Short mmCIF file of N, CA and C in Angstrom, two decimals:
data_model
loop_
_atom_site.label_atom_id
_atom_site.label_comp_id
_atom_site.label_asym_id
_atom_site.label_seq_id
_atom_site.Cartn_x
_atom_site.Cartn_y
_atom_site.Cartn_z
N UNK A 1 107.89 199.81 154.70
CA UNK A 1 108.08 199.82 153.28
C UNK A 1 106.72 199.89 152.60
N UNK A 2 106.44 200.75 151.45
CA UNK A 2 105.47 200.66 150.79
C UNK A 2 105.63 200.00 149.27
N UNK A 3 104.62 199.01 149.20
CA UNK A 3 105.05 198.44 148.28
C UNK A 3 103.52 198.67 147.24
N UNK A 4 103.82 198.86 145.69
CA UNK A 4 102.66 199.43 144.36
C UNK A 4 102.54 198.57 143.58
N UNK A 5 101.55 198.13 143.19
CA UNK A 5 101.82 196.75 142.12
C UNK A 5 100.58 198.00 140.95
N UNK A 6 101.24 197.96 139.83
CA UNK A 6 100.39 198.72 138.88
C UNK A 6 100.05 197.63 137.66
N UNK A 7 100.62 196.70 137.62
CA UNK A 7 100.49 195.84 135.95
C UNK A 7 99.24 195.03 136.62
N UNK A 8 98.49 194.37 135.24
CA UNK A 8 97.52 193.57 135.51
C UNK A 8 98.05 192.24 135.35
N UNK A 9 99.48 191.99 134.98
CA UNK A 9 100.18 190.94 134.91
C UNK A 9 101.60 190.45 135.57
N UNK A 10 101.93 189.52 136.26
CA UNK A 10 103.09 189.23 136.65
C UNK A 10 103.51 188.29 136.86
N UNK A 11 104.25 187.57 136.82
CA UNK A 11 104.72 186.24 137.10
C UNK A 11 104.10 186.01 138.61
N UNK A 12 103.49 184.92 138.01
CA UNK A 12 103.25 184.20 139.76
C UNK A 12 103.90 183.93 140.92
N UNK A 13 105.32 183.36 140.83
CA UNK A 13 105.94 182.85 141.82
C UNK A 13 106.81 184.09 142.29
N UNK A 14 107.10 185.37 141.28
CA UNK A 14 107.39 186.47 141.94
C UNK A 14 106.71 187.28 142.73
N UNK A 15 105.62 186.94 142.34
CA UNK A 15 104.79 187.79 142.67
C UNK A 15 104.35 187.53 144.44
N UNK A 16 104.28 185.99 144.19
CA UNK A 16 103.93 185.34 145.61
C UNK A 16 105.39 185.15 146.65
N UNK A 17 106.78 185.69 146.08
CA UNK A 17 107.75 185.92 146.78
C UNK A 17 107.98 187.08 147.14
N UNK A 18 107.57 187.85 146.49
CA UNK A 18 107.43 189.64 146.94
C UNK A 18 106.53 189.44 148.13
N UNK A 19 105.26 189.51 148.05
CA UNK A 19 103.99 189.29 148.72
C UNK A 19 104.83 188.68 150.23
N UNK A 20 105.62 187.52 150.13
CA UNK A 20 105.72 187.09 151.00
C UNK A 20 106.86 187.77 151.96
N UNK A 21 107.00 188.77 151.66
CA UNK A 21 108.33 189.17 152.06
C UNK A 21 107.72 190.57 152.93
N UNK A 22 106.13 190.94 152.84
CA UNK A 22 105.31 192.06 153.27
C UNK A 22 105.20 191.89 154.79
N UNK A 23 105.81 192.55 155.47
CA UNK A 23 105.54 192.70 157.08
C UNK A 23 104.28 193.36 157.35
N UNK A 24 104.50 192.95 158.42
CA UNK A 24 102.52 193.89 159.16
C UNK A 24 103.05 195.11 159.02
N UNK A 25 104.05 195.72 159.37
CA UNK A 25 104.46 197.16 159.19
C UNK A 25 104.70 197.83 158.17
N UNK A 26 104.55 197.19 156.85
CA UNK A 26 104.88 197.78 155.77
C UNK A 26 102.78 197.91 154.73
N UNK A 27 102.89 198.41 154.09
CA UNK A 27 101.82 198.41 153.09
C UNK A 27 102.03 198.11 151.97
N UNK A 28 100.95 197.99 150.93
CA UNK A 28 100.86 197.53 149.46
C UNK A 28 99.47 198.30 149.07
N UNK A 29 99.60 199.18 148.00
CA UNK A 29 98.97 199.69 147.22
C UNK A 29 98.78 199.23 146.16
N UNK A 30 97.45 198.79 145.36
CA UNK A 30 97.14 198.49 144.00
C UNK A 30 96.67 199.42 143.49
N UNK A 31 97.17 200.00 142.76
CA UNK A 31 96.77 201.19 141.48
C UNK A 31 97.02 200.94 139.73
N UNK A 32 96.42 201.74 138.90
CA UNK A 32 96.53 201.44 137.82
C UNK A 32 95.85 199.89 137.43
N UNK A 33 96.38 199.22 136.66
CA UNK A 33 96.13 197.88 136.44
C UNK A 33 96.02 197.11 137.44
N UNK A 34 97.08 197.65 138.21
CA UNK A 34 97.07 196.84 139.72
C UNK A 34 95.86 195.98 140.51
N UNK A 35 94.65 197.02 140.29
CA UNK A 35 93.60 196.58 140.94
C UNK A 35 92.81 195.23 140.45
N UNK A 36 93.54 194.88 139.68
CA UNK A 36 92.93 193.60 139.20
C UNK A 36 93.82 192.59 140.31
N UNK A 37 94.73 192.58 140.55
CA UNK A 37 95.21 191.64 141.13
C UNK A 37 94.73 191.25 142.04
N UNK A 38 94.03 192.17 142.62
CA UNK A 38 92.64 191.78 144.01
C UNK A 38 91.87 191.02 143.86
N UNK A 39 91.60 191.37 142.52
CA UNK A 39 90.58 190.37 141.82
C UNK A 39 90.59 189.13 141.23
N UNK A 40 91.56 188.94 140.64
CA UNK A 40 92.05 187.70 140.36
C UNK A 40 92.69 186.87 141.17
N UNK A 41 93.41 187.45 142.13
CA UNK A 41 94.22 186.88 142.94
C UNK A 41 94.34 186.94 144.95
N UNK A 42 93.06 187.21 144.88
CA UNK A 42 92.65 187.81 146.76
C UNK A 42 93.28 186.93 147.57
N UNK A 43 93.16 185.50 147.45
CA UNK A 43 93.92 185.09 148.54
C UNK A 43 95.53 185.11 148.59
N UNK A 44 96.07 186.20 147.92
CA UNK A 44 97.44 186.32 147.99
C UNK A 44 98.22 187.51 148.70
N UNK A 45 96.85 188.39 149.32
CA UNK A 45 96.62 189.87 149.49
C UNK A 45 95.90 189.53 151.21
N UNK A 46 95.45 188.11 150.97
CA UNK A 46 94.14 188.74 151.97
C UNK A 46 94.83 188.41 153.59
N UNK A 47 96.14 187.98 153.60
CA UNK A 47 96.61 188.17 154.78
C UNK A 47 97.61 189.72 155.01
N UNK A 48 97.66 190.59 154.08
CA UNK A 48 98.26 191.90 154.19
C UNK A 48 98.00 192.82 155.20
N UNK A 49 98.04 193.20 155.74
CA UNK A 49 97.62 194.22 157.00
C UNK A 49 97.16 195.29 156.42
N UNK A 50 97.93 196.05 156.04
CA UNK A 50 98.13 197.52 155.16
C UNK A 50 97.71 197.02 153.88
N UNK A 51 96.58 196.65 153.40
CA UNK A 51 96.81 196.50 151.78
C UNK A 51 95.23 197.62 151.04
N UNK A 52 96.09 198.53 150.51
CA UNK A 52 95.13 199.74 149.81
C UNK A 52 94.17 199.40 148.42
N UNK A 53 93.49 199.76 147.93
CA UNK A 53 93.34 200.09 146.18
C UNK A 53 92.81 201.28 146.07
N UNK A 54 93.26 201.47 145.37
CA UNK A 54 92.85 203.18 144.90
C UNK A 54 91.51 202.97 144.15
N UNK A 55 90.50 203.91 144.76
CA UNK A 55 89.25 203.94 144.02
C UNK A 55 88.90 203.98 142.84
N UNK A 56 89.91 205.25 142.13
CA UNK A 56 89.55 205.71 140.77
C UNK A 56 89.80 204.68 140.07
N UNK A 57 91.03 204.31 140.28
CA UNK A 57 91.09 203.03 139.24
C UNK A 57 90.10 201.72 139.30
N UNK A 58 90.15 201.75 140.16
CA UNK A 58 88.69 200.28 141.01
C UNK A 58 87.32 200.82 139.96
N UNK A 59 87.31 201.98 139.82
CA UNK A 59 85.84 202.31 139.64
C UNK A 59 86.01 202.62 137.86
N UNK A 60 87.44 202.91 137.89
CA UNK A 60 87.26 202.74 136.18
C UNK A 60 87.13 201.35 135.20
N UNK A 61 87.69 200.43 136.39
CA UNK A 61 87.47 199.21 135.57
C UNK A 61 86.10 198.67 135.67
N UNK A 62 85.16 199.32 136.49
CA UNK A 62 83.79 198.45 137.15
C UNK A 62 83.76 197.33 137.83
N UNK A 63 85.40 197.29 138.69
CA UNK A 63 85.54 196.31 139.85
C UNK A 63 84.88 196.42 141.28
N UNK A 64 84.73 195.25 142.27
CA UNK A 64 84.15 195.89 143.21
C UNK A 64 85.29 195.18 144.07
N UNK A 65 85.34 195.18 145.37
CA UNK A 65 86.38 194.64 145.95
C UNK A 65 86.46 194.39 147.88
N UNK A 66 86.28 193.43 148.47
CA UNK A 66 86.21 193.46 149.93
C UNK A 66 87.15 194.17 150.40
N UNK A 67 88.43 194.42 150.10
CA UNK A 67 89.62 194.86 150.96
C UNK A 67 89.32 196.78 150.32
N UNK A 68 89.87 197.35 151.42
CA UNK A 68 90.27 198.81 151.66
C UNK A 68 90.28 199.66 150.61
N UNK A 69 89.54 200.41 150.86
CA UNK A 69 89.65 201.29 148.93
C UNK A 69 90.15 202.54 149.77
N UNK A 70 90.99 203.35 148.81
CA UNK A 70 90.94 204.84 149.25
C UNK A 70 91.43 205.65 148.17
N UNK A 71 91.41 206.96 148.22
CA UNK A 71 91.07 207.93 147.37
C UNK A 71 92.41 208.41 147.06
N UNK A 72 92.71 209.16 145.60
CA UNK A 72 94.07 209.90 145.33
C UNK A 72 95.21 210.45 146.50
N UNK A 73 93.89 210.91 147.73
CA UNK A 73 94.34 212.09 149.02
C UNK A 73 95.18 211.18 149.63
N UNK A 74 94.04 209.89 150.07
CA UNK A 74 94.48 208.94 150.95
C UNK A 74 96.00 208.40 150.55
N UNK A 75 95.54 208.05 149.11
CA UNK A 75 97.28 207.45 148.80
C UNK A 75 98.68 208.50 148.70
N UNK A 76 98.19 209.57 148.79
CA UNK A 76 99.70 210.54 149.10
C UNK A 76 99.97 210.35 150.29
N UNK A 77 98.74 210.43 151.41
CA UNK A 77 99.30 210.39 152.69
C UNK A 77 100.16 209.30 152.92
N UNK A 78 99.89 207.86 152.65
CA UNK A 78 100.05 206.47 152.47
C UNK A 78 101.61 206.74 152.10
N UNK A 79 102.03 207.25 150.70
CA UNK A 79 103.10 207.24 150.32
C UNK A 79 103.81 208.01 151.53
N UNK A 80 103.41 209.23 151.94
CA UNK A 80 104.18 210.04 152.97
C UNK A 80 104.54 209.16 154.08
N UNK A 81 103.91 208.41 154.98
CA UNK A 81 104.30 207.34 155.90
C UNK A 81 104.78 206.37 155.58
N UNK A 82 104.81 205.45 154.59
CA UNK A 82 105.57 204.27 154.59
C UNK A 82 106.84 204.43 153.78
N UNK A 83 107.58 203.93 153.73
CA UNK A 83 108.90 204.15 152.73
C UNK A 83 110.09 203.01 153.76
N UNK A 84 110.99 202.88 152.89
CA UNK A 84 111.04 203.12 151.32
C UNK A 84 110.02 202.77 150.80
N UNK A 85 110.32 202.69 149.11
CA UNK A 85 109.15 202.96 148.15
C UNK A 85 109.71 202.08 147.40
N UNK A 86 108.96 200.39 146.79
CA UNK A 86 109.38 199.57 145.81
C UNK A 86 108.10 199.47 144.87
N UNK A 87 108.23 199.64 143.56
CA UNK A 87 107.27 199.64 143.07
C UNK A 87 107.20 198.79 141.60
N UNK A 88 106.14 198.30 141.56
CA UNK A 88 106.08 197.02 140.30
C UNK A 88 104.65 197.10 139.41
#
C-alpha cells in the first residue's frame, strides 16, 4: 500500500493510527505540505521502512531532512509499485 500525507496539518492521534497501521511492505510519501510532517514530527516516521519526500517540495519550503528524498521521476515509479493508493 502506498500511503501520501500532503497537509501540513492533522490530527494527532489519527495521524499516529494511520502511521501505525504502515507495514514494512507498504510506503509513505510526503509531498506538498506534507513535508513538514518530517519535520515536526520525525519520530513518528522514523520507524517506516519505505518512507519518501519529494524534493521539490522539501526544497521549496527551505527544509532539510535525514530520511529519503526523491525526485518527481522517483515518485511515479513509487506510485507504479505500491498500491493500493490512500491518500491524506
Amino acid at each position: 500500500m502506498l500511503y501520501t500525507f500532503s497537509k501540513a496539518q492533522y490530527d494527532l492521534h489519527q495521524l499516529q493510527s494511520i502511521l501505525s497501521q504502515v507495514q514494512p511492505e507498504d510506503a509513505v510519501v510526503l509531498w506538498q505540505d506534507g513535508v513538514l510532517q518530517a519535520v515536526k514530527y520525525p519520530e513518528f516516521f522514523a520507524k517506516i521502512t519505505n518512507l519518501f519526500i519529494l524534493e521539490n517540495d522539501l526544497q521549496a519550503r527551505g527544509l532539510k531532512t535525514d530520511f529519503k528524498v526523491i525526485s518527481l521521476g522517483e515518485f511515479v515509479r513509487i506510485s507504479e509499485r505500491y498500491y493500493p493508493q490512500f491518500a491524506l
